mmCIF file of C-alpha atoms in Angstrom:
data_model
loop_
_atom_site.group_PDB
_atom_site.id
_atom_site.type_symbol
_atom_site.label_atom_id
_atom_site.label_comp_id
_atom_site.label_asym_id
_atom_site.label_seq_id
_atom_site.Cartn_x
_atom_site.Cartn_y
_atom_site.Cartn_z
ATOM 1 C CA MET A 284 -15.514 15.796 27.446
ATOM 2 C CA GLY A 285 -11.761 15.846 28.146
ATOM 3 C CA LEU A 286 -11.096 12.079 27.887
ATOM 4 C CA TRP A 287 -12.633 12.177 24.876
ATOM 5 C CA LEU A 288 -10.484 15.649 23.369
ATOM 6 C CA THR A 289 -7.709 13.436 24.312
ATOM 7 C CA LEU A 290 -8.710 9.884 22.238
ATOM 8 C CA ALA A 291 -9.328 11.937 19.417
ATOM 9 C CA GLY A 292 -6.213 13.421 19.275
ATOM 10 C CA ALA A 293 -3.631 10.645 19.834
ATOM 11 C CA ALA A 294 -6.050 8.971 17.219
ATOM 12 C CA ALA A 295 -5.450 11.784 14.976
ATOM 13 C CA ALA A 296 -1.059 12.000 15.556
ATOM 14 C CA VAL A 297 -1.378 8.401 14.677
ATOM 15 C CA ASN A 298 -3.035 8.983 11.743
ATOM 16 C CA VAL A 299 -0.510 11.601 10.767
ATOM 17 C CA VAL A 300 2.292 8.735 11.446
ATOM 18 C CA LEU A 301 0.579 6.259 9.619
ATOM 19 C CA LEU A 302 -0.419 8.435 6.402
ATOM 20 C CA LEU A 303 3.768 9.687 6.327
ATOM 21 C CA LEU A 304 4.222 6.327 6.836
ATOM 22 C CA LEU A 305 1.994 5.610 3.158
ATOM 23 C CA VAL A 306 2.689 8.377 1.590
ATOM 24 C CA GLY A 307 6.672 7.461 1.550
ATOM 25 C CA ILE A 308 5.827 4.783 0.156
ATOM 26 C CA TRP A 309 3.518 5.875 -2.466
ATOM 27 C CA THR A 310 5.898 9.045 -3.959
ATOM 28 C CA ARG A 311 8.695 6.470 -3.642
ATOM 29 C CA ASN A 312 6.497 4.226 -5.591
ATOM 30 C CA TYR A 313 4.777 7.168 -8.676
ATOM 31 C CA LEU A 314 8.499 7.926 -9.128
ATOM 32 C CA ASP A 315 9.630 4.738 -9.380
ATOM 33 C CA ILE A 316 7.023 3.518 -11.532
ATOM 34 C CA GLY A 317 5.493 6.611 -12.594
ATOM 35 C CA SER A 318 1.752 5.251 -12.243
ATOM 36 C CA LYS A 319 -0.886 7.307 -12.414
ATOM 37 C CA HIS A 320 -2.652 4.892 -9.957
ATOM 38 C CA ALA A 321 0.127 5.878 -7.043
ATOM 39 C CA LEU A 322 0.327 9.224 -8.059
ATOM 40 C CA GLY A 323 -3.314 9.048 -7.107
ATOM 41 C CA LEU A 324 -2.802 7.020 -3.697
ATOM 42 C CA ALA A 325 -0.311 9.721 -2.790
ATOM 43 C CA ILE A 326 -2.166 12.558 -3.079
ATOM 44 C CA PHE A 327 -5.306 10.864 -1.510
ATOM 45 C CA GLY A 328 -3.160 10.268 1.591
ATOM 46 C CA VAL A 329 -1.892 14.405 1.756
ATOM 47 C CA LEU A 330 -5.063 14.876 1.424
ATOM 48 C CA LEU A 331 -6.637 12.922 4.687
ATOM 49 C CA LEU A 332 -3.439 13.690 5.753
ATOM 50 C CA ALA A 333 -4.264 17.556 5.972
ATOM 51 C CA GLU A 334 -7.605 16.602 7.286
ATOM 52 C CA ASN A 335 -5.376 14.853 10.731
ATOM 53 C CA LEU A 336 -3.872 17.555 10.420
ATOM 54 C CA LEU A 337 -6.582 20.343 11.320
ATOM 55 C CA ALA A 338 -8.558 17.659 13.867
ATOM 56 C CA PHE A 339 -4.671 17.848 15.448
ATOM 57 C CA TYR A 340 -4.912 21.127 15.664
ATOM 58 C CA TYR A 341 -8.755 21.642 16.806
ATOM 59 C CA TYR A 342 -8.390 18.884 19.721
ATOM 60 C CA VAL A 343 -4.903 19.279 21.188
ATOM 61 C CA LEU A 344 -3.508 22.389 20.428
ATOM 62 C CA ASP A 345 -5.746 24.555 20.004
ATOM 63 C CA PRO A 346 -9.073 22.385 22.123
ATOM 64 C CA GLN A 347 -11.224 25.379 22.611
ATOM 65 C CA VAL A 348 -12.386 25.130 19.388
ATOM 66 C CA ALA A 349 -13.241 21.355 19.652
ATOM 67 C CA GLN A 350 -14.784 22.114 23.426
ATOM 68 C CA LEU A 351 -16.735 25.054 22.141
ATOM 69 C CA LEU A 352 -18.333 22.643 19.399
ATOM 70 C CA ARG A 353 -19.103 19.892 21.680
ATOM 71 C CA SER A 354 -20.735 22.364 24.527
ATOM 72 C CA ALA A 355 -23.102 23.821 20.801
ATOM 73 C CA ALA A 356 -24.119 20.025 19.753
ATOM 74 C CA PRO A 357 -22.249 17.193 22.344
ATOM 75 C CA VAL A 358 -23.823 14.603 19.900
ATOM 76 C CA ALA A 359 -22.411 16.461 16.912
ATOM 77 C CA GLY A 360 -19.105 16.922 18.725
ATOM 78 C CA GLN A 361 -18.502 13.296 19.884
ATOM 79 C CA ALA A 362 -19.363 11.961 16.130
ATOM 80 C CA MET A 363 -17.247 14.237 14.467
ATOM 81 C CA SER A 364 -14.602 12.936 17.066
ATOM 82 C CA PHE A 365 -15.366 9.805 16.525
ATOM 83 C CA VAL A 366 -14.499 10.254 13.037
ATOM 84 C CA GLN A 367 -10.877 10.182 13.587
ATOM 85 C CA PHE A 368 -11.411 5.918 15.374
ATOM 86 C CA LEU A 369 -12.973 4.890 11.536
ATOM 87 C CA GLU A 370 -9.850 6.250 9.717
ATOM 88 C CA LEU A 371 -7.185 5.294 12.412
ATOM 89 C CA ALA A 372 -9.009 1.844 12.592
ATOM 90 C CA GLY A 373 -9.233 1.957 7.862
ATOM 91 C CA LEU A 374 -5.241 3.432 8.225
ATOM 92 C CA LEU A 375 -3.994 0.818 10.209
ATOM 93 C CA PHE A 376 -5.359 -2.203 7.400
ATOM 94 C CA LEU A 377 -4.412 -0.617 4.872
ATOM 95 C CA ALA A 378 -0.617 0.249 6.136
ATOM 96 C CA TRP A 379 -0.996 -3.689 7.470
ATOM 97 C CA VAL A 380 -1.296 -4.708 3.374
ATOM 98 C CA THR A 381 0.799 -1.657 1.834
ATOM 99 C CA TRP A 382 3.584 -3.396 4.298
ATOM 100 C CA GLU A 383 3.522 -7.027 3.931
ATOM 101 C CA MET B 282 -8.215 -8.256 -11.028
ATOM 102 C CA GLU B 283 -6.731 -4.914 -12.872
ATOM 103 C CA ALA B 284 -7.301 -3.903 -9.251
ATOM 104 C CA VAL B 285 -5.228 -5.725 -7.620
ATOM 105 C CA LEU B 286 -2.732 -5.262 -10.305
ATOM 106 C CA TRP B 287 -2.300 -2.396 -9.829
ATOM 107 C CA TYR B 288 -2.490 -2.086 -5.907
ATOM 108 C CA VAL B 289 -0.455 -5.233 -5.720
ATOM 109 C CA LEU B 290 2.114 -3.256 -8.390
ATOM 110 C CA THR B 291 2.311 0.477 -7.429
ATOM 111 C CA GLY B 292 0.691 0.799 -3.987
ATOM 112 C CA THR B 293 2.664 -1.548 -1.734
ATOM 113 C CA ARG B 294 6.087 -0.982 -0.227
ATOM 114 C CA GLY B 295 7.336 -4.364 -2.323
ATOM 115 C CA GLY B 296 5.312 -2.826 -5.661
ATOM 116 C CA PRO B 297 8.451 -2.207 -7.971
ATOM 117 C CA ASN B 298 10.634 -4.935 -7.172
ATOM 118 C CA ARG B 299 7.101 -7.459 -7.538
ATOM 119 C CA VAL B 300 7.224 -5.665 -10.982
ATOM 120 C CA ARG B 301 10.611 -6.809 -11.676
ATOM 121 C CA ILE B 302 9.927 -10.089 -10.478
ATOM 122 C CA LEU B 303 6.676 -10.179 -13.023
ATOM 123 C CA ARG B 304 8.277 -9.341 -15.545
ATOM 124 C CA THR B 305 11.644 -11.357 -15.232
ATOM 125 C CA VAL B 306 9.391 -14.142 -15.000
ATOM 126 C CA ASP B 307 7.633 -13.476 -17.873
ATOM 127 C CA ASP B 308 10.081 -13.329 -20.377
ATOM 128 C CA ARG B 309 11.399 -17.211 -18.894
ATOM 129 C CA PRO B 310 10.069 -18.961 -16.404
ATOM 130 C CA ARG B 311 12.977 -19.366 -13.085
ATOM 131 C CA ASN B 312 13.327 -20.492 -9.684
ATOM 132 C CA ALA B 313 13.405 -17.489 -6.277
ATOM 133 C CA ASN B 314 17.227 -18.777 -6.772
ATOM 134 C CA GLN B 315 17.565 -17.663 -10.088
ATOM 135 C CA LEU B 316 15.226 -14.642 -9.172
ATOM 136 C CA ALA B 317 17.342 -13.187 -6.542
ATOM 137 C CA GLU B 318 20.942 -13.108 -8.532
ATOM 138 C CA ASP B 319 18.930 -11.977 -12.039
ATOM 139 C CA LEU B 320 17.306 -8.994 -10.135
ATOM 140 C CA ASP B 321 20.059 -8.993 -7.038
ATOM 141 C CA LEU B 322 17.568 -9.232 -4.559
ATOM 142 C CA ASP B 323 18.047 -10.931 -1.169
ATOM 143 C CA TYR B 324 16.371 -15.030 -1.835
ATOM 144 C CA LYS B 325 14.229 -13.956 1.592
ATOM 145 C CA THR B 326 12.924 -10.890 -0.222
ATOM 146 C CA VAL B 327 12.226 -12.713 -3.493
ATOM 147 C CA ARG B 328 10.160 -15.330 -1.667
ATOM 148 C CA HIS B 329 8.334 -12.936 0.803
ATOM 149 C CA HIS B 330 6.996 -11.388 -3.012
ATOM 150 C CA LEU B 331 6.602 -14.572 -4.796
ATOM 151 C CA ASP B 332 3.888 -14.984 -1.650
ATOM 152 C CA VAL B 333 2.266 -12.080 -1.837
ATOM 153 C CA LEU B 334 2.083 -12.679 -5.617
ATOM 154 C CA MET B 335 1.047 -15.884 -5.048
ATOM 155 C CA ASP B 336 -1.418 -14.422 -2.973
ATOM 156 C CA ASN B 337 -2.992 -12.421 -5.003
ATOM 157 C CA ASP B 338 -2.697 -14.804 -8.435
ATOM 158 C CA MET B 339 -0.470 -12.955 -9.681
ATOM 159 C CA VAL B 340 2.058 -16.194 -10.470
ATOM 160 C CA THR B 341 2.273 -19.959 -9.828
ATOM 161 C CA SER B 342 4.877 -22.357 -9.628
ATOM 162 C CA SER B 343 4.948 -25.608 -11.416
ATOM 163 C CA GLY B 344 5.636 -27.753 -8.037
ATOM 164 C CA ASP B 345 5.915 -27.393 -4.522
ATOM 165 C CA ASP B 346 9.542 -28.838 -4.747
ATOM 166 C CA TYR B 347 12.378 -26.846 -3.608
ATOM 167 C CA GLY B 348 13.335 -25.072 -7.012
ATOM 168 C CA ALA B 349 10.164 -24.697 -8.433
ATOM 169 C CA VAL B 350 9.852 -22.434 -11.204
ATOM 170 C CA TYR B 351 6.898 -19.495 -11.099
ATOM 171 C CA LEU B 352 5.103 -17.880 -14.724
ATOM 172 C CA PRO B 353 2.601 -15.604 -14.265
ATOM 173 C CA THR B 354 -1.139 -17.044 -14.322
ATOM 174 C CA ASP B 355 -3.423 -17.269 -16.882
ATOM 175 C CA ARG B 356 -5.365 -13.847 -15.374
ATOM 176 C CA VAL B 357 -1.929 -12.356 -15.047
ATOM 177 C CA GLN B 358 -1.048 -13.123 -18.851
ATOM 178 C CA HIS B 359 -4.541 -12.128 -19.618
ATOM 179 C CA HIS B 360 -4.536 -8.408 -17.842
ATOM 180 C CA TRP B 361 -0.803 -8.403 -19.350
ATOM 181 C CA GLU B 362 -1.803 -5.108 -21.397
ATOM 182 C CA THR B 363 -2.953 -3.844 -18.024
ATOM 183 C CA VAL B 364 0.867 -4.611 -16.602
ATOM 184 C CA GLU B 365 2.936 -3.032 -19.357
ATOM 185 C CA GLN B 366 1.089 0.067 -18.844
ATOM 186 C CA ILE B 367 1.850 -0.317 -15.217
ATOM 187 C CA THR B 368 5.288 -1.238 -15.705
ATOM 188 C CA GLU B 369 5.973 0.989 -18.549
ATOM 189 C CA GLU B 370 8.576 2.901 -16.928
ATOM 190 C CA VAL B 371 10.261 0.203 -14.925
ATOM 191 C CA ASP B 372 13.427 -0.899 -15.611
#
């Protein structure tokens, strides 16, 4: 269980870095272009950033909550941390097309 | 096509400069060197943006030769209203 927590925490941390980068680009584009599409992307990025900060808090800063969730429902706990890996894959791809 | 326009022009790191390039070649077709001069951008930067714009079928070149001029594709012309809407605020 400890390994799952560590990996999920690491994935959440990388997600936070990628999202800071993406939100930075989208916010700059919004200020530059003023289009609502850029604003929408920036808001989406900020909300997903909040989700990942919360995950990081649970998995790394306060792992007791994550341990509790896992011992109560091990499958659900693993599925929840798996979400962080799916997000990481999605964000890596999005960062690649955005940076290009 | 509209979603591609929105993302390439407002979602990416190079979006604002791509808006400027697209509007400049719509004004009249230009080659990469002229674009670099007119927009005060690095030649390599302009080349990269043109490659991305071509990848997304937004600009086309008049030939493969050095100095080929670039112009908006028919598809982009067809959706020019969207481009105008996206680029209203760009100088």
